[in-house]
């Protein structure tokens, strides 16, 4: 199925005009207009000095454009974590008919039920966890489909099929202990699909995680860019084509960078100021919310990173395999508002002198890039500030290890 994402959002113009900052295995970060990207992630950018080709791309980010928040309205959440703003139109026993919001419901594609984790037909409540498996109304029902009705009821059972009636999706649902019945989409807020039936296999090689202007996150393989058009294939097999002007960021996964959130720490030490403490988390804050940081361009929402709280020490085994560690570090804009924390980074036990580290205060961002060639252990420390552990939630966004340049 071939679908085209059209540039409809009113705020797309400033995004389209913004150049890209290129992060690669090389230490420098050139900026320019993106001319071309090949399927092996070689990028060509144009600046006043001409065109430059760069290999070993790790990330492409629009300059001076904040990373948008995740969608909060109707959306599809895939088993791999992709989040696509849009509307459920219907389906059948095997797939969902879903229209991305950026299309204005003028195009749709079929998403296998085995690729879906959850679907929201309404806005998501403010404190909804990122992972559908952690929704309070669904986390204990691990081998069932669960409906969240608009009246607050949460029946669990088996979703037999998805259909449509006069443009509204309908659900054939058999609740535990009951008979199959039709439930109108007018009565349904969300569906969490049985995780036991989920079938998701990560691609074998590098793939791209694309961030769109409406906050959608979409993973694509065989990604290419030419003539201001992005082409690729979704992880569930559909061809995708969208204008480059709708793209805020492209991060290369399973490529030249390894994210700390994908690694298990060799050693973890945690303690609260008065006992207890907050457990560190991967790809979300300690409060189970999206990783956000106040940047010069505004509040950015990151897909990858670590959520920590004073006092936390995480030690990773690098084995001397990487050339650079980099991350954006700061107090969480909400949980760390008016807080303080002391942050250090150690390589083989020796504290690194990095600009911006030390005492972090609200809205203070440290962008780190440290040479770790030959380093066997990397340690991240978040310690108590003058106020102890009060509002000392620290986020490490895009915390990653970059391979040596070839």
Short mmCIF file of C-alpha atoms in Angstrom, two decimals:
data_model
loop_
_atom_site.label_atom_id
_atom_site.label_comp_id
_atom_site.label_asym_id
_atom_site.label_seq_id
_atom_site.Cartn_x
_atom_site.Cartn_y
_atom_site.Cartn_z
CA UNK A 1 0.00 0.00 0.00
CA UNK A 2 1.42 3.38 -1.01
CA UNK A 3 0.53 6.43 1.01
CA UNK A 4 1.53 10.06 0.67
CA UNK A 5 1.84 12.40 3.61
CA UNK A 6 0.98 15.90 2.40
CA UNK A 7 2.25 19.07 4.01
CA UNK A 8 -0.89 20.49 5.60
CA UNK A 9 0.12 21.90 8.98
CA UNK A 10 0.11 25.73 9.19
CA UNK A 11 3.39 25.79 11.14
CA UNK A 12 5.26 23.79 8.50
CA UNK A 13 6.76 26.80 6.69
CA UNK A 14 9.33 27.79 9.37
CA UNK A 15 10.26 24.13 9.78
CA UNK A 16 10.80 23.66 6.05
CA UNK A 17 13.08 26.70 5.92
CA UNK A 18 15.22 25.61 8.86
CA UNK A 19 18.52 23.89 7.94
CA UNK A 20 19.61 20.57 9.41
CA UNK A 21 22.39 20.01 11.93
CA UNK A 22 24.24 16.80 11.06
CA UNK A 23 25.63 14.56 13.81
CA UNK A 24 27.90 11.82 12.53
CA UNK A 25 30.89 9.77 13.62
CA UNK A 26 33.00 12.86 12.92
CA UNK A 27 33.39 15.35 15.76
CA UNK A 28 32.16 18.44 13.88
CA UNK A 29 28.46 19.22 13.37
CA UNK A 30 27.94 20.92 10.00
CA UNK A 31 24.69 22.72 9.25
CA UNK A 32 23.01 23.22 5.91
CA UNK A 33 20.14 22.47 3.58
CA UNK A 34 19.58 18.76 3.20
CA UNK A 35 20.05 17.89 -0.47
CA UNK A 36 20.20 14.11 -0.40
CA UNK A 37 20.28 11.11 1.92
CA UNK A 38 21.11 7.64 0.62
CA UNK A 39 19.88 4.34 2.02
CA UNK A 40 23.28 3.75 3.66
CA UNK A 41 22.90 7.08 5.51
CA UNK A 42 25.32 9.21 3.54
CA UNK A 43 24.00 12.76 3.57
CA UNK A 44 24.67 15.69 1.25
CA UNK A 45 24.11 19.17 2.64
CA UNK A 46 24.43 22.53 0.95
CA UNK A 47 25.81 25.67 2.58
CA UNK A 48 27.36 28.92 1.39
CA UNK A 49 30.60 27.11 0.72
CA UNK A 50 29.01 24.48 -1.48
CA UNK A 51 27.82 20.89 -1.09
CA UNK A 52 29.34 18.47 1.41
CA UNK A 53 28.92 14.71 1.68
CA UNK A 54 28.98 13.15 5.16
CA UNK A 55 29.11 9.46 5.96
CA UNK A 56 28.26 7.68 9.19
CA UNK A 57 25.23 9.83 10.03
CA UNK A 58 23.85 9.46 13.56
CA UNK A 59 21.20 12.18 13.61
CA UNK A 60 19.69 15.01 11.59
CA UNK A 61 17.94 17.77 13.53
CA UNK A 62 16.37 21.01 12.38
CA UNK A 63 18.32 23.99 13.67
CA UNK A 64 16.42 26.21 16.13
CA UNK A 65 13.30 23.99 16.04
CA UNK A 66 12.22 22.26 19.25
CA UNK A 67 11.39 18.57 19.04
CA UNK A 68 7.57 18.42 19.25
CA UNK A 69 5.73 16.67 22.05
CA UNK A 70 4.20 13.27 21.44
CA UNK A 71 0.64 13.38 20.07
CA UNK A 72 -2.02 13.83 22.75
CA UNK A 73 -5.12 13.44 20.59
CA UNK A 74 -6.41 10.40 18.68
CA UNK A 75 -3.45 8.26 17.70
CA UNK A 76 -2.09 4.83 16.95
CA UNK A 77 0.71 3.40 19.11
CA UNK A 78 2.64 0.59 17.47
CA UNK A 79 4.39 -2.29 19.20
CA UNK A 80 7.81 -0.79 18.45
CA UNK A 81 6.86 2.51 20.11
CA UNK A 82 5.93 4.51 16.99
CA UNK A 83 3.16 7.04 17.62
CA UNK A 84 1.08 8.30 14.72
CA UNK A 85 -1.49 11.04 15.18
CA UNK A 86 -4.64 10.22 13.25
CA UNK A 87 -7.99 8.52 13.20
CA UNK A 88 -9.23 4.94 13.16
CA UNK A 89 -11.63 4.45 10.25
CA UNK A 90 -12.41 0.76 10.65
CA UNK A 91 -10.77 -2.54 9.80
CA UNK A 92 -11.34 -6.28 9.81
CA UNK A 93 -10.19 -9.34 11.72
CA UNK A 94 -6.55 -8.81 10.82
CA UNK A 95 -5.86 -5.12 10.29
CA UNK A 96 -6.83 -1.58 11.18
CA UNK A 97 -7.76 1.10 8.66
CA UNK A 98 -5.96 4.15 9.93
CA UNK A 99 -5.64 7.68 8.50
CA UNK A 100 -2.70 9.85 9.66
CA UNK A 101 -3.85 13.27 10.86
CA UNK A 102 -1.37 15.02 8.61
CA UNK A 103 -3.36 13.69 5.66
CA UNK A 104 -6.62 15.19 6.82
CA UNK A 105 -8.29 11.75 6.61
CA UNK A 106 -7.87 11.76 2.83
CA UNK A 107 -5.61 8.71 2.77
CA UNK A 108 -5.32 5.61 4.89
CA UNK A 109 -3.23 2.50 5.29
CA UNK A 110 -3.76 -0.97 6.70
CA UNK A 111 -1.90 -1.75 9.93
CA UNK A 112 -1.76 -5.40 11.02
CA UNK A 113 -3.35 -5.92 14.42
CA UNK A 114 -0.20 -7.78 15.43
CA UNK A 115 1.78 -4.54 14.95
CA UNK A 116 -0.53 -2.41 17.12
CA UNK A 117 -0.15 -1.84 20.83
CA UNK A 118 -2.99 0.65 21.41
CA UNK A 119 -5.36 2.97 19.58
CA UNK A 120 -6.88 6.14 21.01
CA UNK A 121 -10.11 7.53 19.57
CA UNK A 122 -10.15 10.46 22.00
CA UNK A 123 -7.57 12.72 23.61
CA UNK A 124 -5.28 10.92 26.03
CA UNK A 125 -5.57 11.87 29.73
CA UNK A 126 -2.75 14.11 30.92
CA UNK A 127 -1.00 11.55 33.13
CA UNK A 128 -1.24 8.60 30.74
CA UNK A 129 1.96 6.46 30.91
CA UNK A 130 3.98 6.23 27.71
CA UNK A 131 3.82 2.44 27.52
CA UNK A 132 0.30 1.01 27.05
CA UNK A 133 1.36 -1.99 29.13
CA UNK A 134 1.61 0.41 32.08
CA UNK A 135 -1.86 1.93 31.73
CA UNK A 136 -3.40 1.42 35.21
CA UNK A 137 -6.61 0.06 33.70
CA UNK A 138 -4.81 -2.48 31.49
CA UNK A 139 -1.55 -3.49 33.16
CA UNK A 140 -3.02 -6.45 35.07
CA UNK A 141 -4.74 -7.92 32.01
CA UNK A 142 -1.73 -9.22 30.12
CA UNK A 143 -3.46 -11.79 27.91
CA UNK A 144 -6.59 -9.88 26.95
CA UNK A 145 -7.70 -7.02 24.77
CA UNK A 146 -9.00 -4.16 26.91
CA UNK A 147 -11.50 -1.46 25.97
CA UNK A 148 -11.54 1.88 27.73
CA UNK A 149 -15.06 3.16 27.34
CA UNK A 150 -15.83 6.87 27.44
CA UNK A 151 -17.88 6.34 30.59
CA UNK A 152 -14.78 5.03 32.39
CA UNK A 153 -15.55 1.29 32.24
CA UNK A 154 -12.69 -0.99 31.15
CA UNK A 155 -14.02 -4.40 30.06
CA UNK A 156 -11.46 -7.00 29.02
CA UNK A 157 -11.91 -9.89 26.63
CA UNK A 158 -11.25 -10.64 22.96
CA UNK A 159 -11.46 -8.19 20.08
CA UNK A 160 -12.99 -10.34 17.36
CA UNK A 161 -12.96 -7.77 14.54
CA UNK A 162 -12.99 -4.06 13.71
CA UNK A 163 -15.48 -2.63 11.26
CA UNK A 164 -17.22 0.61 10.45
CA UNK A 165 -20.77 1.90 10.45
CA UNK A 166 -21.63 5.10 8.60
CA UNK A 167 -18.04 6.34 8.88
CA UNK A 168 -17.65 5.44 12.55
CA UNK A 169 -15.42 2.51 13.62
CA UNK A 170 -17.14 -0.36 15.38
CA UNK A 171 -15.72 -3.17 17.47
CA UNK A 172 -16.90 -6.76 17.68
CA UNK A 173 -15.91 -7.57 21.24
CA UNK A 174 -16.42 -10.65 23.37
CA UNK A 175 -16.04 -9.71 27.05
CA UNK A 176 -14.87 -12.38 29.45
CA UNK A 177 -17.92 -14.39 30.46
CA UNK A 178 -20.15 -12.83 27.81
CA UNK A 179 -21.25 -13.06 24.18
CA UNK A 180 -19.86 -11.19 21.18
CA UNK A 181 -21.40 -7.75 20.90
CA UNK A 182 -20.98 -4.71 18.67
CA UNK A 183 -19.54 -1.61 20.39
CA UNK A 184 -19.69 1.73 18.59
CA UNK A 185 -16.61 3.90 18.39
CA UNK A 186 -18.80 6.64 19.87
CA UNK A 187 -18.59 4.70 23.14
CA UNK A 188 -14.88 3.81 23.01
CA UNK A 189 -12.00 6.02 24.16
CA UNK A 190 -9.16 3.55 23.59
CA UNK A 191 -8.22 -0.06 22.96
CA UNK A 192 -5.13 -1.82 24.32
CA UNK A 193 -4.43 -4.89 22.23
CA UNK A 194 -3.46 -8.24 23.73
CA UNK A 195 0.36 -8.03 24.02
CA UNK A 196 0.68 -11.81 23.83
CA UNK A 197 -0.44 -11.61 20.20
CA UNK A 198 1.93 -8.79 19.29
CA UNK A 199 4.52 -9.72 16.69
CA UNK A 200 7.32 -7.21 16.29
CA UNK A 201 10.83 -7.96 15.09
CA UNK A 202 13.33 -5.10 14.94
CA UNK A 203 15.01 -4.64 11.57
CA UNK A 204 18.33 -6.44 11.22
CA UNK A 205 20.23 -3.34 10.16
CA UNK A 206 20.07 0.44 10.62
CA UNK A 207 16.72 2.19 10.30
CA UNK A 208 15.44 5.72 10.73
CA UNK A 209 13.22 7.18 13.42
CA UNK A 210 11.45 10.16 11.85
CA UNK A 211 9.85 12.94 13.90
CA UNK A 212 7.09 14.88 12.11
CA UNK A 213 5.79 18.36 12.78
CA UNK A 214 2.59 17.02 14.42
CA UNK A 215 4.64 15.04 16.96
CA UNK A 216 4.23 11.69 15.20
CA UNK A 217 7.14 9.26 15.41
CA UNK A 218 7.55 6.88 12.48
CA UNK A 219 10.23 4.23 11.91
CA UNK A 220 11.32 3.66 8.31
CA UNK A 221 13.73 1.30 6.61
CA UNK A 222 15.37 1.86 3.19
CA UNK A 223 15.10 5.59 3.81
CA UNK A 224 16.16 7.96 1.03
CA UNK A 225 15.78 11.71 0.55
CA UNK A 226 15.98 13.53 -2.78
CA UNK A 227 14.23 16.56 -4.29
CA UNK A 228 12.77 17.46 -0.86
CA UNK A 229 10.94 14.13 -0.68
CA UNK A 230 11.41 11.43 1.95
CA UNK A 231 10.80 7.83 0.89
CA UNK A 232 10.98 4.64 2.89
CA UNK A 233 9.11 1.61 4.14
CA UNK A 234 7.31 1.23 7.47
CA UNK A 235 8.23 -1.64 9.75
CA UNK A 236 4.88 -3.26 8.94
CA UNK A 237 5.60 -3.23 5.21
CA UNK A 238 3.90 -0.17 3.71
CA UNK A 239 5.66 2.22 1.36
CA UNK A 240 5.87 5.78 2.67
CA UNK A 241 6.48 9.08 0.95
CA UNK A 242 6.36 12.50 2.63
CA UNK A 243 7.69 15.99 2.03
CA UNK A 244 10.94 16.85 3.75
CA UNK A 245 9.28 20.03 5.03
CA UNK A 246 7.14 17.93 7.38
CA UNK A 247 10.20 16.42 9.07
CA UNK A 248 11.75 17.88 12.22
CA UNK A 249 14.32 15.18 12.94
CA UNK A 250 15.74 11.88 11.72
CA UNK A 251 17.68 9.62 14.09
CA UNK A 252 19.50 6.54 12.86
CA UNK A 253 18.86 3.50 15.05
CA UNK A 254 21.10 0.42 15.16
CA UNK A 255 23.71 2.32 13.22
CA UNK A 256 26.83 4.19 14.29
CA UNK A 257 25.51 5.04 17.75
CA UNK A 258 24.52 2.92 20.74
CA UNK A 259 22.02 4.47 23.15
CA UNK A 260 22.58 3.96 26.86
CA UNK A 261 18.87 3.27 27.25
CA UNK A 262 19.41 0.12 25.19
CA UNK A 263 22.22 -1.09 27.48
CA UNK A 264 22.05 -2.63 30.94
CA UNK A 265 24.24 -0.76 33.44
CA UNK A 266 27.09 -2.75 34.92
CA UNK A 267 26.41 -1.19 38.30
CA UNK A 268 23.58 0.88 39.79
CA UNK A 269 23.66 2.83 43.05
CA UNK A 270 20.61 4.77 44.22
CA UNK A 271 19.54 6.41 47.46
CA UNK A 272 16.95 8.98 48.49
CA UNK A 273 17.83 11.98 50.66
CA UNK A 274 15.64 10.64 53.46
CA UNK A 275 15.63 7.00 52.38
CA UNK A 276 13.85 5.30 49.54
CA UNK A 277 14.56 7.01 46.22
CA UNK A 278 13.47 7.12 42.61
CA UNK A 279 14.38 4.26 40.28
CA UNK A 280 16.17 5.29 37.08
CA UNK A 281 14.25 4.63 33.86
CA UNK A 282 14.96 4.16 30.16
CA UNK A 283 13.36 6.44 27.55
CA UNK A 284 11.11 8.18 30.06
CA UNK A 285 11.37 10.23 33.23
CA UNK A 286 11.35 8.80 36.75
CA UNK A 287 7.70 9.90 36.85
CA UNK A 288 6.96 7.76 33.75
CA UNK A 289 6.51 10.74 31.46
CA UNK A 290 8.17 11.77 28.20
CA UNK A 291 11.80 12.92 28.37
CA UNK A 292 11.70 16.69 28.05
CA UNK A 293 14.30 19.41 28.36
CA UNK A 294 14.24 23.19 28.10
CA UNK A 295 16.41 24.09 25.10
CA UNK A 296 17.22 27.38 23.40
CA UNK A 297 14.45 26.59 20.89
CA UNK A 298 11.85 25.76 23.54
CA UNK A 299 10.88 22.59 25.36
CA UNK A 300 11.97 19.55 23.33
CA UNK A 301 10.61 16.02 23.72
CA UNK A 302 13.15 13.25 23.16
CA UNK A 303 12.58 9.61 22.25
CA UNK A 304 15.78 8.16 23.71
CA UNK A 305 17.56 8.77 26.98
CA UNK A 306 17.57 8.16 30.72
CA UNK A 307 15.41 9.49 33.52
CA UNK A 308 17.24 9.85 36.84
CA UNK A 309 16.85 11.48 40.25
CA UNK A 310 19.31 12.42 42.95
CA UNK A 311 21.02 10.35 44.13
CA UNK A 312 21.76 7.97 41.24
CA UNK A 313 25.01 6.48 39.90
CA UNK A 314 24.98 4.41 36.72
CA UNK A 315 28.12 2.64 35.46
CA UNK A 316 28.33 1.19 31.95
CA UNK A 317 30.82 -1.26 30.51
CA UNK A 318 32.22 0.31 27.33
CA UNK A 319 35.03 -2.16 26.73
CA UNK A 320 37.06 0.51 24.94
CA UNK A 321 34.82 0.20 21.85
CA UNK A 322 33.62 3.77 21.37
CA UNK A 323 35.06 7.15 20.50
CA UNK A 324 32.54 9.62 21.92
CA UNK A 325 29.85 9.94 24.57
CA UNK A 326 27.25 12.65 24.08
CA UNK A 327 24.04 13.75 25.72
CA UNK A 328 21.86 16.71 26.62
CA UNK A 329 21.47 16.90 30.40
CA UNK A 330 19.14 19.03 32.48
CA UNK A 331 16.46 19.12 35.12
CA UNK A 332 13.04 18.03 34.00
CA UNK A 333 10.96 21.14 33.09
CA UNK A 334 8.13 19.93 35.34
CA UNK A 335 9.43 17.53 37.99
CA UNK A 336 12.71 19.47 38.25
CA UNK A 337 11.24 22.96 38.16
CA UNK A 338 13.00 25.08 40.82
CA UNK A 339 15.14 22.08 41.70
CA UNK A 340 18.90 21.58 41.86
CA UNK A 341 21.23 18.65 41.32
CA UNK A 342 24.96 18.06 40.92
CA UNK A 343 25.88 16.07 37.82
CA UNK A 344 29.22 14.42 37.05
CA UNK A 345 30.57 12.11 34.35
CA UNK A 346 33.51 9.80 35.05
CA UNK A 347 35.63 7.78 32.64
CA UNK A 348 37.43 4.84 34.26
CA UNK A 349 36.87 6.56 37.62
CA UNK A 350 38.28 9.94 36.58
CA UNK A 351 35.88 12.90 36.54
CA UNK A 352 35.67 14.56 33.14
CA UNK A 353 35.73 18.34 32.88
CA UNK A 354 32.76 19.12 30.66
CA UNK A 355 31.17 22.54 30.08
CA UNK A 356 27.83 22.96 31.85
CA UNK A 357 28.23 20.16 34.36
CA UNK A 358 28.38 20.59 38.10
CA UNK A 359 25.40 22.24 39.77
CA UNK A 360 22.37 22.15 37.50
CA UNK A 361 19.46 24.48 38.12
CA UNK A 362 16.08 24.82 36.43
CA UNK A 363 16.21 25.59 32.69
CA UNK A 364 19.98 25.08 32.58
CA UNK A 365 20.98 22.71 29.80
CA UNK A 366 24.37 21.04 29.44
CA UNK A 367 25.24 19.61 26.02
CA UNK A 368 27.97 17.03 26.46
CA UNK A 369 30.50 15.59 24.03
CA UNK A 370 33.30 13.60 25.65
CA UNK A 371 36.18 11.66 24.13
CA UNK A 372 35.94 8.09 25.44
CA UNK A 373 38.46 6.34 23.19
CA UNK A 374 39.86 3.36 25.07
CA UNK A 375 37.58 3.97 28.07
CA UNK A 376 36.40 0.76 29.72
CA UNK A 377 33.83 2.19 32.17
CA UNK A 378 31.60 5.23 31.93
CA UNK A 379 29.83 6.48 35.06
CA UNK A 380 26.98 8.99 35.25
CA UNK A 381 26.38 10.58 38.63
CA UNK A 382 23.41 12.63 39.82
CA UNK A 383 23.99 13.91 43.34
CA UNK A 384 22.06 16.03 45.83
CA UNK A 385 22.20 19.78 45.44
CA UNK A 386 21.90 22.39 48.21
CA UNK A 387 18.21 21.55 48.61
CA UNK A 388 18.84 17.82 48.95
CA UNK A 389 16.60 15.67 46.78
CA UNK A 390 13.81 18.23 46.33
CA UNK A 391 12.72 18.33 42.66
CA UNK A 392 16.07 16.85 41.61
CA UNK A 393 14.80 14.96 38.54
CA UNK A 394 17.50 14.94 35.85
CA UNK A 395 16.98 13.81 32.25
CA UNK A 396 19.78 12.57 30.00
CA UNK A 397 18.39 13.06 26.49
CA UNK A 398 20.02 11.39 23.48
CA UNK A 399 22.57 9.75 25.81
CA UNK A 400 24.60 7.69 23.36
CA UNK A 401 27.97 6.23 22.51
CA UNK A 402 29.28 6.92 19.01
CA UNK A 403 31.47 4.48 17.12
CA UNK A 404 34.91 5.37 15.89
CA UNK A 405 35.05 7.07 12.50
CA UNK A 406 35.99 4.68 9.68
#
